[in-house]
PDB file of C-alpha atoms in Angstrom:
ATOM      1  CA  UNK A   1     -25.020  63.588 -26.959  1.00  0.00           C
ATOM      2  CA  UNK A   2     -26.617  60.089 -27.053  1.00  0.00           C
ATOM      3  CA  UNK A   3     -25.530  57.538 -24.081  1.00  0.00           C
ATOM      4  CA  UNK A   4     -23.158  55.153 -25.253  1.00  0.00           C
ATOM      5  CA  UNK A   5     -24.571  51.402 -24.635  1.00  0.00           C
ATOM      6  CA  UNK A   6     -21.434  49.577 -22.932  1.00  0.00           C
ATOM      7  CA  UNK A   7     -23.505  46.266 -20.614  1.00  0.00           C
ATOM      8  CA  UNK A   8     -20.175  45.162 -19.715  1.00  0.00           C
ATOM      9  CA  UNK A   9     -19.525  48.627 -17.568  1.00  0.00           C
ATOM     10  CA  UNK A  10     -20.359  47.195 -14.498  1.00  0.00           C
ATOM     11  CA  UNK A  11     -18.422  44.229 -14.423  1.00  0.00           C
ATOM     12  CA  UNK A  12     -15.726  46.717 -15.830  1.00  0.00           C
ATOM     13  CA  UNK A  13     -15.951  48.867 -12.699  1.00  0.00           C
ATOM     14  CA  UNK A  14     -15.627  45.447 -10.278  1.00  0.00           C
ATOM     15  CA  UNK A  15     -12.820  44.339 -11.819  1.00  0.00           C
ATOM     16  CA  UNK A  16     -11.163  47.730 -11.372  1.00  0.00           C
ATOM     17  CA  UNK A  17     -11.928  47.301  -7.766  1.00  0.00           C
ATOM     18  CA  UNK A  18     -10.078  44.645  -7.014  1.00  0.00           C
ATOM     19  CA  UNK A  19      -7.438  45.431  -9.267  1.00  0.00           C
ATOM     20  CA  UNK A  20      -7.148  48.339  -6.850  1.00  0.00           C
ATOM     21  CA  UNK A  21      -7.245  46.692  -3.523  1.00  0.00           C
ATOM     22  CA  UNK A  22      -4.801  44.197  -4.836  1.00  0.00           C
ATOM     23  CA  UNK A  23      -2.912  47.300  -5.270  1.00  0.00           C
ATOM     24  CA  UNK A  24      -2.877  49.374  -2.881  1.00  0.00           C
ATOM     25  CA  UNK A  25      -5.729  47.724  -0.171  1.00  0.00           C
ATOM     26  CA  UNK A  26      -8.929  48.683   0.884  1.00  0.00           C
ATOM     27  CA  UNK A  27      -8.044  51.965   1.791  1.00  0.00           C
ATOM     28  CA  UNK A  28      -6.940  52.957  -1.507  1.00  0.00           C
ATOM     29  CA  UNK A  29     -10.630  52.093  -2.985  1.00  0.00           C
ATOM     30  CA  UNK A  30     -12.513  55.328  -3.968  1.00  0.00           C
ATOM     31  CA  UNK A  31     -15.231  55.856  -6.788  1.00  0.00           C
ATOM     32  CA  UNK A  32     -12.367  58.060  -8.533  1.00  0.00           C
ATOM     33  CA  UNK A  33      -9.321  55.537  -8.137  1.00  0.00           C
ATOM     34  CA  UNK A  34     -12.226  52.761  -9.302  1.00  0.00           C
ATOM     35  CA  UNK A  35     -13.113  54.798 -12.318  1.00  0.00           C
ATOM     36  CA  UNK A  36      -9.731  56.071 -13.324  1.00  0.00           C
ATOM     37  CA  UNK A  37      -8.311  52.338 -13.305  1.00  0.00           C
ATOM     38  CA  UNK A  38     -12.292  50.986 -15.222  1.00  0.00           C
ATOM     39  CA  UNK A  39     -11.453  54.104 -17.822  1.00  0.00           C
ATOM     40  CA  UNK A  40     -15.201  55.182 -17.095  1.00  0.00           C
ATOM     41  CA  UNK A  41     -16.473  58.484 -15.796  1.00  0.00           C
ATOM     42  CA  UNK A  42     -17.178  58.876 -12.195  1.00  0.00           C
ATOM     43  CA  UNK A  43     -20.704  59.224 -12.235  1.00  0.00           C
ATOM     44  CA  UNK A  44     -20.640  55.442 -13.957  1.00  0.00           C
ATOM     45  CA  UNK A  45     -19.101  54.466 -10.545  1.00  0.00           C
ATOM     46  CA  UNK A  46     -22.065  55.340  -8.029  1.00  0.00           C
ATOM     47  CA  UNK A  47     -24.387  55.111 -10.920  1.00  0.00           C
ATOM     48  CA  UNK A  48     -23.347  51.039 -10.324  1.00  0.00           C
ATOM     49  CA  UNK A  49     -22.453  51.487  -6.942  1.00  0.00           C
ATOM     50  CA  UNK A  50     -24.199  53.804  -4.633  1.00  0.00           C
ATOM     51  CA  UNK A  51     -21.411  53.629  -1.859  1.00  0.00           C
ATOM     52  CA  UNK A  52     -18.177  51.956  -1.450  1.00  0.00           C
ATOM     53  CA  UNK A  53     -19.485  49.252   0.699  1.00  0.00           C
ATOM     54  CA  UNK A  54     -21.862  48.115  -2.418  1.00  0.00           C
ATOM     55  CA  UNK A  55     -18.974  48.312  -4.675  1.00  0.00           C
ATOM     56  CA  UNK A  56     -17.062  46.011  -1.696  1.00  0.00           C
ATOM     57  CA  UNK A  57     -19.448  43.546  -1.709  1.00  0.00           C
ATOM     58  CA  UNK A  58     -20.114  43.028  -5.162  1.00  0.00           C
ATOM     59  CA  UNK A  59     -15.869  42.826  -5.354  1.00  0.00           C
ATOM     60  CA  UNK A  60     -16.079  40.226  -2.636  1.00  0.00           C
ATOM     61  CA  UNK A  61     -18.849  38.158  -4.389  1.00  0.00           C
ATOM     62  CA  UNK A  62     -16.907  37.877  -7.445  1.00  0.00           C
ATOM     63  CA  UNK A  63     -13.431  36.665  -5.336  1.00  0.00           C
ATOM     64  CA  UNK A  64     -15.437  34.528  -3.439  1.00  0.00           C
ATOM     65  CA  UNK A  65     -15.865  32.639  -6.986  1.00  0.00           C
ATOM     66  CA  UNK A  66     -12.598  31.829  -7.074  1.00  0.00           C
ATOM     67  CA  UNK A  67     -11.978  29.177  -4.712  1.00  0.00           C
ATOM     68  CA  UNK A  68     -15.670  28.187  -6.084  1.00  0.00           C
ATOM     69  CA  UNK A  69     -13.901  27.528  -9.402  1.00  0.00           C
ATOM     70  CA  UNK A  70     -11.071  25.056  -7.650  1.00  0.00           C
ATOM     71  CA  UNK A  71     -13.837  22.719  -5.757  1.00  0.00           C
ATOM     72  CA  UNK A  72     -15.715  22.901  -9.156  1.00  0.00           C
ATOM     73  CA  UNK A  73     -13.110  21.809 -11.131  1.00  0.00           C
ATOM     74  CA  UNK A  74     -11.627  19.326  -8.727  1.00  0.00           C
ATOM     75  CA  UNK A  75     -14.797  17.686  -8.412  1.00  0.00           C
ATOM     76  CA  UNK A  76     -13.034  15.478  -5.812  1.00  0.00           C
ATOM     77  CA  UNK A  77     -16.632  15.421  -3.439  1.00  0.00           C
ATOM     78  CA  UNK A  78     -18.975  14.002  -5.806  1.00  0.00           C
ATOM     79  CA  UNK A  79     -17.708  10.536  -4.400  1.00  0.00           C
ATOM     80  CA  UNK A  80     -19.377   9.160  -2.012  1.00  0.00           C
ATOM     81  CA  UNK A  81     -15.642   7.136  -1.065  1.00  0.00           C
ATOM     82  CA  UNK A  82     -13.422  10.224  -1.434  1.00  0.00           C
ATOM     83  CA  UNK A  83     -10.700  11.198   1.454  1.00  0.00           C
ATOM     84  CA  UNK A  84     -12.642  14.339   2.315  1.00  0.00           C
ATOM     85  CA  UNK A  85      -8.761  15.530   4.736  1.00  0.00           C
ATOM     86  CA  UNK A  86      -6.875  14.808   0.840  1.00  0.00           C
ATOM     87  CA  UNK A  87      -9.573  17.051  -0.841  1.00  0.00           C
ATOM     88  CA  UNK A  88      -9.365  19.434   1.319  1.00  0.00           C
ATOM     89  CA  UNK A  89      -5.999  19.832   1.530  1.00  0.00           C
ATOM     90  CA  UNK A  90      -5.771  19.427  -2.424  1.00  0.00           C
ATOM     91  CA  UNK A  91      -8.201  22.273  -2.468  1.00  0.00           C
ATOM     92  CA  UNK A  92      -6.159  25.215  -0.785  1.00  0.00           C
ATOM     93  CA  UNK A  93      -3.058  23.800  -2.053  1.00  0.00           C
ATOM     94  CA  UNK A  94      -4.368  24.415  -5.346  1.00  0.00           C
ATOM     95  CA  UNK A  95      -5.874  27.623  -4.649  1.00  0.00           C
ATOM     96  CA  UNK A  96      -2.564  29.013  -2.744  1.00  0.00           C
ATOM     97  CA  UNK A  97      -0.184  27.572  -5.669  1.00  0.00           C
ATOM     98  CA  UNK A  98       1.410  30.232  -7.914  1.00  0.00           C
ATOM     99  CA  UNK A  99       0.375  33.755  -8.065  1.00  0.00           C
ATOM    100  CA  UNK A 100      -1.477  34.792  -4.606  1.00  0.00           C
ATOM    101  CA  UNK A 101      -2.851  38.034  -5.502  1.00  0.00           C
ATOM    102  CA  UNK A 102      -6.542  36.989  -5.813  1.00  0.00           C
ATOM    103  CA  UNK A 103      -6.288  35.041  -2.367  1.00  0.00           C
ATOM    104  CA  UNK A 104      -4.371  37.679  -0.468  1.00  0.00           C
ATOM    105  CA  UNK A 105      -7.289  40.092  -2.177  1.00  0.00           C
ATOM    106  CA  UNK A 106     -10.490  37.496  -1.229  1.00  0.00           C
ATOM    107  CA  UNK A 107      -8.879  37.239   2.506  1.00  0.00           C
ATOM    108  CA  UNK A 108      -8.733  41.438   2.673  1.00  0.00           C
ATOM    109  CA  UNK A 109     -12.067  41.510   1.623  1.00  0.00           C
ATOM    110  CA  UNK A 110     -13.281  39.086   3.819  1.00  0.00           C
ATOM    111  CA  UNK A 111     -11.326  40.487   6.689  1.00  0.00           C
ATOM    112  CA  UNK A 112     -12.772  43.943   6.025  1.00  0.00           C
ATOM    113  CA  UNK A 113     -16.468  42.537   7.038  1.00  0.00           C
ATOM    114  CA  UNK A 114     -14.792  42.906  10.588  1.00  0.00           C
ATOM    115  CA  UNK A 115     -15.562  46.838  10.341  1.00  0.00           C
ATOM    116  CA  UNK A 116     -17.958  47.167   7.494  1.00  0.00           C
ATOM    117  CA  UNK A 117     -20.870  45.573   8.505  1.00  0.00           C
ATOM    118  CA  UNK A 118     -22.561  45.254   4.698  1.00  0.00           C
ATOM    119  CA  UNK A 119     -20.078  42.876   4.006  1.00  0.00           C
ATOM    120  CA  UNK A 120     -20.891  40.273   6.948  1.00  0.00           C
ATOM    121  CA  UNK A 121     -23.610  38.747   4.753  1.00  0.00           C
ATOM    122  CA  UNK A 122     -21.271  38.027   2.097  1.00  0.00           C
ATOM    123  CA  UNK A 123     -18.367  36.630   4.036  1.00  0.00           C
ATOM    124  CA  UNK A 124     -21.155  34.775   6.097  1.00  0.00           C
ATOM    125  CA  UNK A 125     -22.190  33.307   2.969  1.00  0.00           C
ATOM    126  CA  UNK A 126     -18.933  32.122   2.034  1.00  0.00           C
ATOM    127  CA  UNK A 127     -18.477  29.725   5.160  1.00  0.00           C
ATOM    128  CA  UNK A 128     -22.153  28.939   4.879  1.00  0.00           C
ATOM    129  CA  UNK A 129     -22.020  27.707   1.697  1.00  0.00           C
ATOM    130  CA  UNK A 130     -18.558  25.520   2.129  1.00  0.00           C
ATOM    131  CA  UNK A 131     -19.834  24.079   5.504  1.00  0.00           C
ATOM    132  CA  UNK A 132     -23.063  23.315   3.614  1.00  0.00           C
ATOM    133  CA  UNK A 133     -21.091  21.564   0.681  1.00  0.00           C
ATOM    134  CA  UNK A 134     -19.072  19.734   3.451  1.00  0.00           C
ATOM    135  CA  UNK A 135     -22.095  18.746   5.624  1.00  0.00           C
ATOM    136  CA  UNK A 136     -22.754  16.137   2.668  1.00  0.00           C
ATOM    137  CA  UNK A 137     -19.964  14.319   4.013  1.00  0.00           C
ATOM    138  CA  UNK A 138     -20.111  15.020   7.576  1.00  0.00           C
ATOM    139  CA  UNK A 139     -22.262  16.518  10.250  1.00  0.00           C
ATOM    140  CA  UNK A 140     -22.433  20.473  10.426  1.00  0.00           C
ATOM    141  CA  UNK A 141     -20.542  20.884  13.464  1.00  0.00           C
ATOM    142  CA  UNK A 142     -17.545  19.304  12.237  1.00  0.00           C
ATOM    143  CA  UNK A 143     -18.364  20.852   8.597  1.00  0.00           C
ATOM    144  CA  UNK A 144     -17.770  24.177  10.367  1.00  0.00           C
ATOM    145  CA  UNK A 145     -14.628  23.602  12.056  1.00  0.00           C
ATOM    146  CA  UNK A 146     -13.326  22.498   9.086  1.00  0.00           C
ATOM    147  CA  UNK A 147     -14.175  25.806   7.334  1.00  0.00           C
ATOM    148  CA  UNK A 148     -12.382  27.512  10.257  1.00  0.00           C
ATOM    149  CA  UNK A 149      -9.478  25.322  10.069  1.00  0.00           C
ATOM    150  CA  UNK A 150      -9.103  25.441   6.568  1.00  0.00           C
ATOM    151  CA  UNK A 151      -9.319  29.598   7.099  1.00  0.00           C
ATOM    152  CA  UNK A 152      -6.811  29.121   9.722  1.00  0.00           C
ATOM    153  CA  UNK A 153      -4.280  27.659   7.425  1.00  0.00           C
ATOM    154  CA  UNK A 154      -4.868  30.039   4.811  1.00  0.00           C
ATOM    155  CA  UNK A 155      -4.544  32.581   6.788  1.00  0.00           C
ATOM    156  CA  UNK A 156      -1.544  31.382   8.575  1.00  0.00           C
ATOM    157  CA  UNK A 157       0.668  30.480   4.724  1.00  0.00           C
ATOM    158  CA  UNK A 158      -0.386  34.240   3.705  1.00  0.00           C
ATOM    159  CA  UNK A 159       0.609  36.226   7.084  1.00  0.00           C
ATOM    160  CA  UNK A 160       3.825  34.095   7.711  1.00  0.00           C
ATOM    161  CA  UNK A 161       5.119  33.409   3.944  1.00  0.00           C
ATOM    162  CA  UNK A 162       6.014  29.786   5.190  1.00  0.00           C
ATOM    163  CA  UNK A 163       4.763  27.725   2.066  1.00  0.00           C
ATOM    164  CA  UNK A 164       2.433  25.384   1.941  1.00  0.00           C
ATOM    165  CA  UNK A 165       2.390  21.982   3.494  1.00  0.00           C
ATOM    166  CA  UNK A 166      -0.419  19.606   1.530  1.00  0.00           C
ATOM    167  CA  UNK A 167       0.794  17.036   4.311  1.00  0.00           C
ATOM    168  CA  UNK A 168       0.102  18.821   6.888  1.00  0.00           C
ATOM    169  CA  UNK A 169      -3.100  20.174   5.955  1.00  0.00           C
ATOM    170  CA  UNK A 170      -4.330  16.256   5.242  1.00  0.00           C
ATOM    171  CA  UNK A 171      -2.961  15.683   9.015  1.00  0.00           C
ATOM    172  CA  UNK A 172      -5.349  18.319  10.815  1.00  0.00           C
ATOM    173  CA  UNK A 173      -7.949  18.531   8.476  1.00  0.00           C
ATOM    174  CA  UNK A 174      -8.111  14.454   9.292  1.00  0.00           C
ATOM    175  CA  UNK A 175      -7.948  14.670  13.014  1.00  0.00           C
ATOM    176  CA  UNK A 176     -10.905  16.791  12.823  1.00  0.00           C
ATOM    177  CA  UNK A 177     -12.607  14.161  10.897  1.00  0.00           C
ATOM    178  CA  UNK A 178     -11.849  11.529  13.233  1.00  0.00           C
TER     179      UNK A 178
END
């Protein structure tokens, strides 16, 4: 029987993966619940993805795109004369409107790196990359706290279900900045 060509497999298979920690968490991830929920055969799983930790981080790269996609398409740093606390808080109050799935799913991900050391590099990436972006407009030290304040917040509307507050979000995010 000849191999069927199907390039979009892989992403197939990653997709699946977080469909199935949104689901059920990281604990429900296996190659089989993967393939069963990518409609591929198992072997296509580790064929991709020699363990579960590759398969993790390659799931975590791909969330990590998604707040990438808000600062993209806010665009809001490219001036020089922006309120960095307002784009900030605009940021995660687009990125925590509506449907929270892919943010509850990015933060699990993230939070896994605390016991599966492959992931580390990823999450470390993540902040890296932000407090880079920020450093533009400020120095690094305060471009990091604002990474960890803006996680903070995040983390704090998820765990406690209290919504939102763009306000206060500006308020912090601009004592740190002052």
């Amino acid at each position: 029987m000849a191999r069927r060509y199907d390039p979009e497999r892989r992403q197939r298979i990653i997709d699946a993966a977080i469909r199935v920690v949104g689901a059920h968490g990281i604990g429900g991830l296996s190659h089989r619940t993967v393939a069963a929920e990518a409609d591929v055969p198992l072997g296509s799983t580790t064929y991709h993805f020699k363990t579960l930790d590759d398969l993790l981080v390659a799931a975590l790269r791909q969330a990590n795109e998604g707040f990438a996609k808000v600062i993209a398409s806010r665009g809001g740093l490219e001036d020089p004369g922006a309120d960095l606390a307002a784009e900030l808080a605009g940021w995660m109050g687009e990125w925590l409107a509506g449907d929270r799935t892919g943010v509850e799913l990015e933060y699990e991900l993230y939070l896994a790196a605390l016991r599966r050391p492959a992931l580390r590099p990823v999450a470390a990436e993540w902040a890296g990359a932000l407090a880079a972006l920020l450093s533009r407009h400020t120095d690094p030290v305060t471009a990091r706290a604002l990474v960890a304040l803006m996680d903070g917040i995040c983390l704090q509307v998820l765990l406690t279900e209290v919504p939102y507050d763009e306000e206060y979000a500006r308020e912090v995010l601009g004592r740190v900045l002052r």
